mmCIF file of N, CA and C in Angstrom:
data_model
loop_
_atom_site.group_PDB
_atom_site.id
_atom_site.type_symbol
_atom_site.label_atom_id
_atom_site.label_comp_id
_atom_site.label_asym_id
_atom_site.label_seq_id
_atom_site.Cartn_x
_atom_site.Cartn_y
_atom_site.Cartn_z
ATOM 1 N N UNK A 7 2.706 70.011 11.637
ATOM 2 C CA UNK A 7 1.937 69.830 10.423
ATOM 3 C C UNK A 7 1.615 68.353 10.302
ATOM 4 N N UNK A 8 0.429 67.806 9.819
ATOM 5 C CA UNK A 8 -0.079 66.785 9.664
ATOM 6 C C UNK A 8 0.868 65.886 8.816
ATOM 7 N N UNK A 9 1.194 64.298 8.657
ATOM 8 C CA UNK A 9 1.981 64.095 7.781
ATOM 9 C C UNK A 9 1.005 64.252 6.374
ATOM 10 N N UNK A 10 -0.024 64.005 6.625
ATOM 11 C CA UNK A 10 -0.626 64.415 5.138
ATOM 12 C C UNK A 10 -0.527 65.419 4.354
ATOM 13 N N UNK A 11 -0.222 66.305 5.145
ATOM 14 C CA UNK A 11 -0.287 67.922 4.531
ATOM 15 C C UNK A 11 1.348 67.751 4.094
ATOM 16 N N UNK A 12 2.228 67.453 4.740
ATOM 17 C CA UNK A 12 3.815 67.183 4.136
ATOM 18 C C UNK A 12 3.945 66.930 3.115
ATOM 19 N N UNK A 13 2.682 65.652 2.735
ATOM 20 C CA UNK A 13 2.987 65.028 1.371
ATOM 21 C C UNK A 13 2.777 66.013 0.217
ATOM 22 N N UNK A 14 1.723 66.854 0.675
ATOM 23 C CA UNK A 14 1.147 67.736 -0.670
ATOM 24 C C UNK A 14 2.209 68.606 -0.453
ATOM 25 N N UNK A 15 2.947 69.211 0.065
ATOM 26 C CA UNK A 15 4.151 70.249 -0.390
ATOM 27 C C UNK A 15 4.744 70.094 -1.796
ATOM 28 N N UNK A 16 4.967 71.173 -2.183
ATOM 29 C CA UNK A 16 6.269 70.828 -3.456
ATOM 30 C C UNK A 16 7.469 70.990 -2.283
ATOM 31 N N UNK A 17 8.355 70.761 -3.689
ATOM 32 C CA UNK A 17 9.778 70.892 -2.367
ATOM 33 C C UNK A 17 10.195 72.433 -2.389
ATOM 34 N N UNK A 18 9.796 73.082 -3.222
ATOM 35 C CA UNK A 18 9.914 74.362 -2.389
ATOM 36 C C UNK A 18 9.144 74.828 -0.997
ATOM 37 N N UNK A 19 8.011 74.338 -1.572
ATOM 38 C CA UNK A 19 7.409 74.826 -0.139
ATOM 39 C C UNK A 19 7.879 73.644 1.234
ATOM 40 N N UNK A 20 8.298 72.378 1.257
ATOM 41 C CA UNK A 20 9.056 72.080 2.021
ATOM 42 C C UNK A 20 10.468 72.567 2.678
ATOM 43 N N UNK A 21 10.858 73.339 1.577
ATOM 44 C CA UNK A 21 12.335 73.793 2.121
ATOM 45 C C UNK A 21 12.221 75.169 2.896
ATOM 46 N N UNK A 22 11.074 76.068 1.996
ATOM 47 C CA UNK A 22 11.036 77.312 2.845
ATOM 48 C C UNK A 22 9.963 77.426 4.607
ATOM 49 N N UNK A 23 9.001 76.391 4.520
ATOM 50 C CA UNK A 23 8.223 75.631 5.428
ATOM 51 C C UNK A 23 9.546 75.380 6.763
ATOM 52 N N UNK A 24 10.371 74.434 6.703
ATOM 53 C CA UNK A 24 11.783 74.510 7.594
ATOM 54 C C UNK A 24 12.112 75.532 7.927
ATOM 55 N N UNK A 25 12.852 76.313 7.297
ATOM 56 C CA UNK A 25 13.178 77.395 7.308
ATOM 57 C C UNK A 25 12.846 78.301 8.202
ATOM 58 N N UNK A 26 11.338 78.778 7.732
ATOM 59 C CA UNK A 26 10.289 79.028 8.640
ATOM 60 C C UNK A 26 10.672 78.809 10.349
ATOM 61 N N UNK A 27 10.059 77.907 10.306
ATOM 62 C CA UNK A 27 10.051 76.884 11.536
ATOM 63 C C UNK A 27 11.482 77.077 12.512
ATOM 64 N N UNK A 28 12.134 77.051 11.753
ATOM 65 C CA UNK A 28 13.591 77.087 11.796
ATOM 66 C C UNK A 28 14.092 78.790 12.967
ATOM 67 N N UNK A 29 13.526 79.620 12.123
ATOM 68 C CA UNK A 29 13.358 80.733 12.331
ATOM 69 C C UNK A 29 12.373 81.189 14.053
ATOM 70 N N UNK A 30 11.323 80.777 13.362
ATOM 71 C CA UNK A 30 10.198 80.743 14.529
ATOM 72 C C UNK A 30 10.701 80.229 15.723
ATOM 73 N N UNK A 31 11.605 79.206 15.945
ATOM 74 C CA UNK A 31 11.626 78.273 16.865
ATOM 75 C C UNK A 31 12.882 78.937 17.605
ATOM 76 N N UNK A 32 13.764 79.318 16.567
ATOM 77 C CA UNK A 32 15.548 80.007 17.086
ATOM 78 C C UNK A 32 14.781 81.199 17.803
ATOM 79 N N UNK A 33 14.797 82.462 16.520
ATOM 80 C CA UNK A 33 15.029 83.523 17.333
ATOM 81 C C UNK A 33 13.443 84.034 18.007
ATOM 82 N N UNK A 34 12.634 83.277 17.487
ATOM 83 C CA UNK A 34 11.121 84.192 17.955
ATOM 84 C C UNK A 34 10.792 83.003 19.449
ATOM 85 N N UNK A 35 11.537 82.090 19.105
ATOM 86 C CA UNK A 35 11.545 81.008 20.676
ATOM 87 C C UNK A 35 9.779 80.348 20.855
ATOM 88 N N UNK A 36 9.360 80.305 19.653
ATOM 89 C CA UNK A 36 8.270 79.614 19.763
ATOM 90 C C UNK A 36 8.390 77.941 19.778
ATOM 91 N N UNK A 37 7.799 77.039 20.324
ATOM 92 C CA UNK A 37 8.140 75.665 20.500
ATOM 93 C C UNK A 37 7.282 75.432 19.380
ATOM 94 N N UNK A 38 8.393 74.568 18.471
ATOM 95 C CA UNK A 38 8.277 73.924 17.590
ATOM 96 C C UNK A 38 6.523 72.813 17.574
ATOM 97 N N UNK A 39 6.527 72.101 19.082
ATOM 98 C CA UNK A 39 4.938 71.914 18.717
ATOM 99 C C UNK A 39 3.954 72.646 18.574
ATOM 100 N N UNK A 40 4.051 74.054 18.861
ATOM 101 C CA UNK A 40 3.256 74.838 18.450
ATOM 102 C C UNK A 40 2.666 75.069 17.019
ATOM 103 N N UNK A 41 3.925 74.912 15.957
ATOM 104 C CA UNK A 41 3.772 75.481 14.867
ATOM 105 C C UNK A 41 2.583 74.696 13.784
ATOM 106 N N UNK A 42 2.199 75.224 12.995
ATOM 107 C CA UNK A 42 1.525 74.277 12.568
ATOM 108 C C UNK A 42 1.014 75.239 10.802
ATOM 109 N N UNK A 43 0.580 74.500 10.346
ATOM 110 C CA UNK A 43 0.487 75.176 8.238
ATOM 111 C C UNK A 43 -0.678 76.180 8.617
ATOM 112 N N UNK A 44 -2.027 76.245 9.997
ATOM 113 C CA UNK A 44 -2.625 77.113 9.346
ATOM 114 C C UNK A 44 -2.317 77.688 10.662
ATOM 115 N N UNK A 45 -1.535 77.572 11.646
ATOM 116 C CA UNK A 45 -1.473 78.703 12.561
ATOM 117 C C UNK A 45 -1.546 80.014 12.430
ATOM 118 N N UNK A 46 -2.077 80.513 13.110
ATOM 119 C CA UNK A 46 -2.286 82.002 12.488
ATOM 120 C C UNK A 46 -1.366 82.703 13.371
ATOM 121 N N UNK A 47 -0.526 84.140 12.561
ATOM 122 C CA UNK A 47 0.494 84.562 13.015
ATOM 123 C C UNK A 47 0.284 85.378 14.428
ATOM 124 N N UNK A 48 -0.627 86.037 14.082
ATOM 125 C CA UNK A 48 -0.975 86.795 15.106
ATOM 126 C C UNK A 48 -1.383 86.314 16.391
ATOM 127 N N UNK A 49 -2.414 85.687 16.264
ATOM 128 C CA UNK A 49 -3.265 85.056 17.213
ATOM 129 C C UNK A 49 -2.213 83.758 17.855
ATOM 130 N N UNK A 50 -1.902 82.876 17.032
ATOM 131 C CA UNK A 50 -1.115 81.661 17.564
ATOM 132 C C UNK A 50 0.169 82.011 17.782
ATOM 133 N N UNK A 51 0.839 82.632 17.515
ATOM 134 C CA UNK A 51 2.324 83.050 17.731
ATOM 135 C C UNK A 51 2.537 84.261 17.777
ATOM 136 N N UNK A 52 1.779 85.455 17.997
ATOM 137 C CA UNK A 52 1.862 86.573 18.940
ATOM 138 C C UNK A 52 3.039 87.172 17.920
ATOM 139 N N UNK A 53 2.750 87.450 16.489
ATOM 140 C CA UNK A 53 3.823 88.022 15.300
ATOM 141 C C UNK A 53 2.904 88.899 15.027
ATOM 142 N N UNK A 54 3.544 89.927 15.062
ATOM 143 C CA UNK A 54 2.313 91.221 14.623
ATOM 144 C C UNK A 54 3.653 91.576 13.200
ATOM 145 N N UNK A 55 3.273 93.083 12.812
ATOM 146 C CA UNK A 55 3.631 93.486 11.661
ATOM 147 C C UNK A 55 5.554 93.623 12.040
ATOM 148 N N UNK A 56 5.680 94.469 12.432
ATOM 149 C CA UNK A 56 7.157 94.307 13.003
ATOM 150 C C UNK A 56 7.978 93.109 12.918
ATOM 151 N N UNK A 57 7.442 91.951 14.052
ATOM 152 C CA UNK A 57 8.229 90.417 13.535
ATOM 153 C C UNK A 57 8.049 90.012 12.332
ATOM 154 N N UNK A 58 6.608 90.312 11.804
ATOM 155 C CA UNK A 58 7.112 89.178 10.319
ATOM 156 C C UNK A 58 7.630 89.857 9.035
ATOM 157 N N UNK A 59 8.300 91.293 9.230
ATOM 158 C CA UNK A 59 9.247 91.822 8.675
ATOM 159 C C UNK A 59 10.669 91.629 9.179
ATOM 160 N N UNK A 60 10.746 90.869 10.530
ATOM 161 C CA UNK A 60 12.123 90.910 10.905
ATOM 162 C C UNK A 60 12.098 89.254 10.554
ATOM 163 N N UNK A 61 11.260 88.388 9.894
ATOM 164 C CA UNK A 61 11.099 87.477 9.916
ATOM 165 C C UNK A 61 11.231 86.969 8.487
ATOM 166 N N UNK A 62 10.645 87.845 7.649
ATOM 167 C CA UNK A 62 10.869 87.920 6.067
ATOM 168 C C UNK A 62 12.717 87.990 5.967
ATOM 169 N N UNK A 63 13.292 88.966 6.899
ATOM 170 C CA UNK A 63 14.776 89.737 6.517
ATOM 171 C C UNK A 63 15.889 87.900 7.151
ATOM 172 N N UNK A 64 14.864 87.925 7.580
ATOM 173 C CA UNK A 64 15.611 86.662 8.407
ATOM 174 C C UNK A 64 16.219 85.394 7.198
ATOM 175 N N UNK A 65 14.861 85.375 6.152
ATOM 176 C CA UNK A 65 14.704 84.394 5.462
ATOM 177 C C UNK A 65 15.504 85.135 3.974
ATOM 178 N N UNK A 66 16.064 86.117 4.126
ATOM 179 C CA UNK A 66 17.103 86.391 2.812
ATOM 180 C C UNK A 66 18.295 85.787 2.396
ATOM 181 N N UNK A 67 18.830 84.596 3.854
ATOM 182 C CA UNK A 67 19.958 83.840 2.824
ATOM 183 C C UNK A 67 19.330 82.725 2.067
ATOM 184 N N UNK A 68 17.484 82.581 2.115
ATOM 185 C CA UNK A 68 16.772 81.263 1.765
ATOM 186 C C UNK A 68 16.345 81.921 0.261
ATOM 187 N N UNK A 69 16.755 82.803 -0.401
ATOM 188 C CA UNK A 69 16.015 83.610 -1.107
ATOM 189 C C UNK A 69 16.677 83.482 -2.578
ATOM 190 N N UNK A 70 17.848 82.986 -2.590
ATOM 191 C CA UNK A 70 18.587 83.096 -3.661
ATOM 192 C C UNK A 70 18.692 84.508 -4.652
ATOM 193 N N UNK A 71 18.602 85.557 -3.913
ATOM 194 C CA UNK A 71 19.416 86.744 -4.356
ATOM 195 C C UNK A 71 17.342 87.168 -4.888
ATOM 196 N N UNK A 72 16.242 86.614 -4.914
ATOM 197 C CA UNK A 72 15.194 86.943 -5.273
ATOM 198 C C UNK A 72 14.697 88.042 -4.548
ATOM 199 N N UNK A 73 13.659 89.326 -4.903
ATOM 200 C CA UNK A 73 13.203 89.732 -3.838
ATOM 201 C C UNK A 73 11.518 89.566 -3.370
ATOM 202 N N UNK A 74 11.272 89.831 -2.012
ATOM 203 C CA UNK A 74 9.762 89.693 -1.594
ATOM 204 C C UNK A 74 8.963 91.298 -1.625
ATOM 205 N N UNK A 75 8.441 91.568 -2.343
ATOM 206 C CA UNK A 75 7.406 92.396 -1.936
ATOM 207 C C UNK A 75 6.286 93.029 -1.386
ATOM 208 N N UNK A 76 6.182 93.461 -0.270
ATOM 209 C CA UNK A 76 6.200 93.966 0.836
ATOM 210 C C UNK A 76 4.382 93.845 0.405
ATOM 211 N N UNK A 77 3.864 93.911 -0.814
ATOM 212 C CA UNK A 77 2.536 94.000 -1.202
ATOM 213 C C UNK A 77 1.632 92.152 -1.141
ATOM 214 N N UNK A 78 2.876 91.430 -1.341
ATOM 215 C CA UNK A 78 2.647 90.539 -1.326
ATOM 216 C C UNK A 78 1.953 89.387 -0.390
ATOM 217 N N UNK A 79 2.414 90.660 0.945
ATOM 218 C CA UNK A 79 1.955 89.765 1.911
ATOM 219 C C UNK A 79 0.333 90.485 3.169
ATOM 220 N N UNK A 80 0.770 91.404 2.228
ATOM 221 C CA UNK A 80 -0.801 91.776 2.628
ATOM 222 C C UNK A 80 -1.885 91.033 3.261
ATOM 223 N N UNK A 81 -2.177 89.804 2.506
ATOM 224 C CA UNK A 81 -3.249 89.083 2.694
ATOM 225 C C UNK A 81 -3.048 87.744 3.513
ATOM 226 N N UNK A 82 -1.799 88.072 3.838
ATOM 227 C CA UNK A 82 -0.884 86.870 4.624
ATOM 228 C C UNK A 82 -1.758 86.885 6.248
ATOM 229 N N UNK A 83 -1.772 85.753 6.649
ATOM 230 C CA UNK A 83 -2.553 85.203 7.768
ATOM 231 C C UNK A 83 -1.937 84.116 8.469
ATOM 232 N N UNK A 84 -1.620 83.241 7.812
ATOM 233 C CA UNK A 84 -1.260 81.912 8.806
ATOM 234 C C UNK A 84 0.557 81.468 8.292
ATOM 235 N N UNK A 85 0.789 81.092 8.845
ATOM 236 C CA UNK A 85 2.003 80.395 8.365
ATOM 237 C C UNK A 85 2.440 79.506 6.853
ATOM 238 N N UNK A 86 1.117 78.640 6.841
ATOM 239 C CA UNK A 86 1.100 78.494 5.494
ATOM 240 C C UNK A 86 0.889 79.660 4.319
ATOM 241 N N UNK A 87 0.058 80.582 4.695
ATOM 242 C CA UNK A 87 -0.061 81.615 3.245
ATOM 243 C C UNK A 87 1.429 82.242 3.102
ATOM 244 N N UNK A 88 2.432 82.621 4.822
ATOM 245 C CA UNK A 88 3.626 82.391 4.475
ATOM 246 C C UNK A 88 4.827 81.777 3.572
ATOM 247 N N UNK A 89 4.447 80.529 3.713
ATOM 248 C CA UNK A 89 5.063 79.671 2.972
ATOM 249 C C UNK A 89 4.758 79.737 1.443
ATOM 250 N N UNK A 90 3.602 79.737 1.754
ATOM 251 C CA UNK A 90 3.075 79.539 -0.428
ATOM 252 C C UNK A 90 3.203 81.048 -0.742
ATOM 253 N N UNK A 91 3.850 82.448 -0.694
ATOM 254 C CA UNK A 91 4.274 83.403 -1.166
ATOM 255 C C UNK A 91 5.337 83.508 -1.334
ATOM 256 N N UNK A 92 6.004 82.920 -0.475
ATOM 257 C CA UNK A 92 8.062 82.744 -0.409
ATOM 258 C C UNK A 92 8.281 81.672 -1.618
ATOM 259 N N UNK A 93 7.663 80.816 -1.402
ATOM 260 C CA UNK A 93 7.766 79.295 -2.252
ATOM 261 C C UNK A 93 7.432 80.250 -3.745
ATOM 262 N N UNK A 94 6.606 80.648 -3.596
ATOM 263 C CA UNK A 94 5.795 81.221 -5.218
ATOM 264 C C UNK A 94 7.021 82.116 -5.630
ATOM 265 N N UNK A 95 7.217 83.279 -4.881
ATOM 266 C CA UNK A 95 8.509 84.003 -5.390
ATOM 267 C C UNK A 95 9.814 83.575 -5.990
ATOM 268 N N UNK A 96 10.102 82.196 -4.869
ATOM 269 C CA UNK A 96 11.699 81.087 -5.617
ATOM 270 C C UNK A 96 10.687 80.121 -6.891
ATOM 271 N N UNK A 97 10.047 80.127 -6.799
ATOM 272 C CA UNK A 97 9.714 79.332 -8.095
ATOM 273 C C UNK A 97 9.506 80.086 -9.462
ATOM 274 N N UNK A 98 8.996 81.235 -9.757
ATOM 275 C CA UNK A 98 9.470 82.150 -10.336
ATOM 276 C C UNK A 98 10.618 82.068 -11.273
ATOM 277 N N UNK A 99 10.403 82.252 -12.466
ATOM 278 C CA UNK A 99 11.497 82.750 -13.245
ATOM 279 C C UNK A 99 12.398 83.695 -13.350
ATOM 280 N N UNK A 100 13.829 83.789 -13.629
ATOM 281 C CA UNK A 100 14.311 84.677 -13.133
ATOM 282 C C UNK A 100 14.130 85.899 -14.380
ATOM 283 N N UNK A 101 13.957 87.184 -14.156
ATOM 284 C CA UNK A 101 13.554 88.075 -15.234
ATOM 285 C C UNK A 101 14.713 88.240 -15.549
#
């Protein structure tokens, strides 16, 4: 990610952004220079529907007991729309 684009993060979306990455890089073994905010999942990192459900389950100790809905990510495309739905969910009030 650009350092410019770093700066505009909130720190949620910095922490779950890691995470991410974190994830991607361990168990999906993608090299970290690969990754990038608008990579696209499919196309750039070869994540079809399957991984980025084993990829969401991955990110449940980052979640603070919150949950993700499965509707939510529908429109999900790149790594960043990743990030700003996870981030949006922990920022959230708790009901």
């Amino acid at each position: 990610m650009t350092e410019n684009k770093m700066q505009n993060l909130t720190p949620t979306e910095a922490k779950v952004y890691d995470a991410i990455c974190e994830i991607l890089t361990g168990d999906f073994e993608i090299p970290a220079e690969k990754l990038r905010w608008d990579g696209l999942l499919y196309e750039d990192y070869d994540i079809d529907s399957i991984d980025a459900v084993d990829m969401i389950v991955q990110m449940r100790p980052h979640l603070n007991g919150k949950r993700l809905a499965p509707e939510d990510f529908k429109s999900v495309k790149t790594l960043g729309d990743v990030v700003r739905v996870i981030a949006r969910v922990l920022d959230e009030p708790a009901a």
